[in-house]
Amino acid sequence: MTEDRRVLRVSGPDTLHFLQGLVTNDVTRLSQGILYSALLTAQGKYRADFFLVPDGEDVLIDVAAPLADDLLRALTMYKLRSKVDVADSGRTVSRGPGKAEPGAFDDPRDPRMGWRAYDGRPSTEADWEALRVAACVPESGVELGPESYILEMGFERLNGVDFRKGCYVGQEVTARMKHKTELRKGLASVEVDGAAPVGTDILAGDKVAGTLFTQSGGQALAYLRFDRADGDMRAGEATLRYIP
């Protein structure tokens, strides 16, 4: 079981309508299974990312433990007159690599991220950091933080945002970024020779080209300015090269 996650429960007759007006994904698709989604600030910046999991008439929210209390407060604040209850579910998260067995869900972000379950079954060990780097999947508290924009962090590729569902918190900023000609900055994969601490500046010549994050097996995740990510770059003692 994964102890660095908490599972909240949203219940009540207004559950789907309530969540639909808040989160980045289309909760009507919960009838097809688990969804990856996020809650943003009114300015369109990242507040929390999570999995929405159908559980009968209720919806479970699988969220990183350090984000859970703030998410619970936010959902309670937004509840207003909605007929919903939001509370800890007491469930645990299990996960493993490969395809999901009955009762579990394939990770909606990328097939390489394996499966997730909420029925108390044992987890199967894997090198999750290596899998995350290979799939270019950001993690809260590392690549994802309060200044992050989800489109720069790959949420469209990771099936974490829906552009047809209508309004949600932060939707206007996200839609404007979507309709730009292209993103000038964002999370990317880089080849890395050597190592440097998470958060090290990446230099292209004498100009800052981005920030180095999680590293595994000769690859890393980096937040890059794409116009500067050309040729060899450096982060501390490590040499980097952008993988388009």
mmCIF file of N, CA, C and O in Angstrom, residues 18 71-80 86:
data_model
loop_
_atom_site.group_PDB
_atom_site.id
_atom_site.type_symbol
_atom_site.label_atom_id
_atom_site.label_comp_id
_atom_site.label_asym_id
_atom_site.label_seq_id
_atom_site.Cartn_x
_atom_site.Cartn_y
_atom_site.Cartn_z
ATOM 1 N N PHE A 18 -20.942 19.246 -8.687
ATOM 2 C CA PHE A 18 -20.005 19.998 -7.850
ATOM 3 C C PHE A 18 -18.578 19.883 -8.381
ATOM 4 O O PHE A 18 -17.895 20.895 -8.593
ATOM 5 N N LEU A 71 -6.521 20.472 -0.020
ATOM 6 C CA LEU A 71 -7.576 20.117 -0.962
ATOM 7 C C LEU A 71 -8.906 19.939 -0.234
ATOM 8 O O LEU A 71 -9.949 20.410 -0.719
ATOM 9 N N LEU A 72 -8.882 19.296 0.923
ATOM 10 C CA LEU A 72 -10.103 19.118 1.696
ATOM 11 C C LEU A 72 -10.688 20.470 2.103
ATOM 12 O O LEU A 72 -11.909 20.699 1.995
ATOM 13 N N ARG A 73 -9.834 21.403 2.536
ATOM 14 C CA ARG A 73 -10.316 22.745 2.887
ATOM 15 C C ARG A 73 -10.913 23.457 1.675
ATOM 16 O O ARG A 73 -11.959 24.111 1.769
ATOM 17 N N ALA A 74 -10.228 23.341 0.519
ATOM 18 C CA ALA A 74 -10.712 24.015 -0.684
ATOM 19 C C ALA A 74 -12.077 23.473 -1.113
ATOM 20 O O ALA A 74 -12.997 24.243 -1.427
ATOM 21 N N LEU A 75 -12.216 22.165 -1.126
ATOM 22 C CA LEU A 75 -13.489 21.570 -1.536
ATOM 23 C C LEU A 75 -14.599 21.953 -0.565
ATOM 24 O O LEU A 75 -15.730 22.224 -0.978
ATOM 25 N N THR A 76 -14.286 22.002 0.712
ATOM 26 C CA THR A 76 -15.280 22.405 1.717
ATOM 27 C C THR A 76 -15.688 23.864 1.511
ATOM 28 O O THR A 76 -16.870 24.217 1.618
ATOM 29 N N MET A 77 -14.707 24.723 1.174
ATOM 30 C CA MET A 77 -15.000 26.137 0.926
ATOM 31 C C MET A 77 -15.888 26.295 -0.303
ATOM 32 O O MET A 77 -16.831 27.091 -0.307
ATOM 33 N N TYR A 78 -15.601 25.542 -1.364
ATOM 34 C CA TYR A 78 -16.367 25.671 -2.598
ATOM 35 C C TYR A 78 -17.747 25.026 -2.508
ATOM 36 O O TYR A 78 -18.599 25.253 -3.374
ATOM 37 N N LYS A 79 -17.990 24.250 -1.469
ATOM 38 C CA LYS A 79 -19.239 23.486 -1.376
ATOM 39 C C LYS A 79 -20.459 24.397 -1.358
ATOM 40 O O LYS A 79 -21.464 24.110 -2.021
ATOM 41 N N LEU A 80 -20.400 25.496 -0.591
ATOM 42 C CA LEU A 80 -21.513 26.443 -0.478
ATOM 43 C C LEU A 80 -22.817 25.695 -0.219
ATOM 44 O O LEU A 80 -22.934 25.001 0.773
ATOM 45 N N VAL A 86 -17.692 16.042 1.930
ATOM 46 C CA VAL A 86 -16.306 15.754 1.593
ATOM 47 C C VAL A 86 -15.588 15.343 2.862
ATOM 48 O O VAL A 86 -15.615 16.077 3.861
#
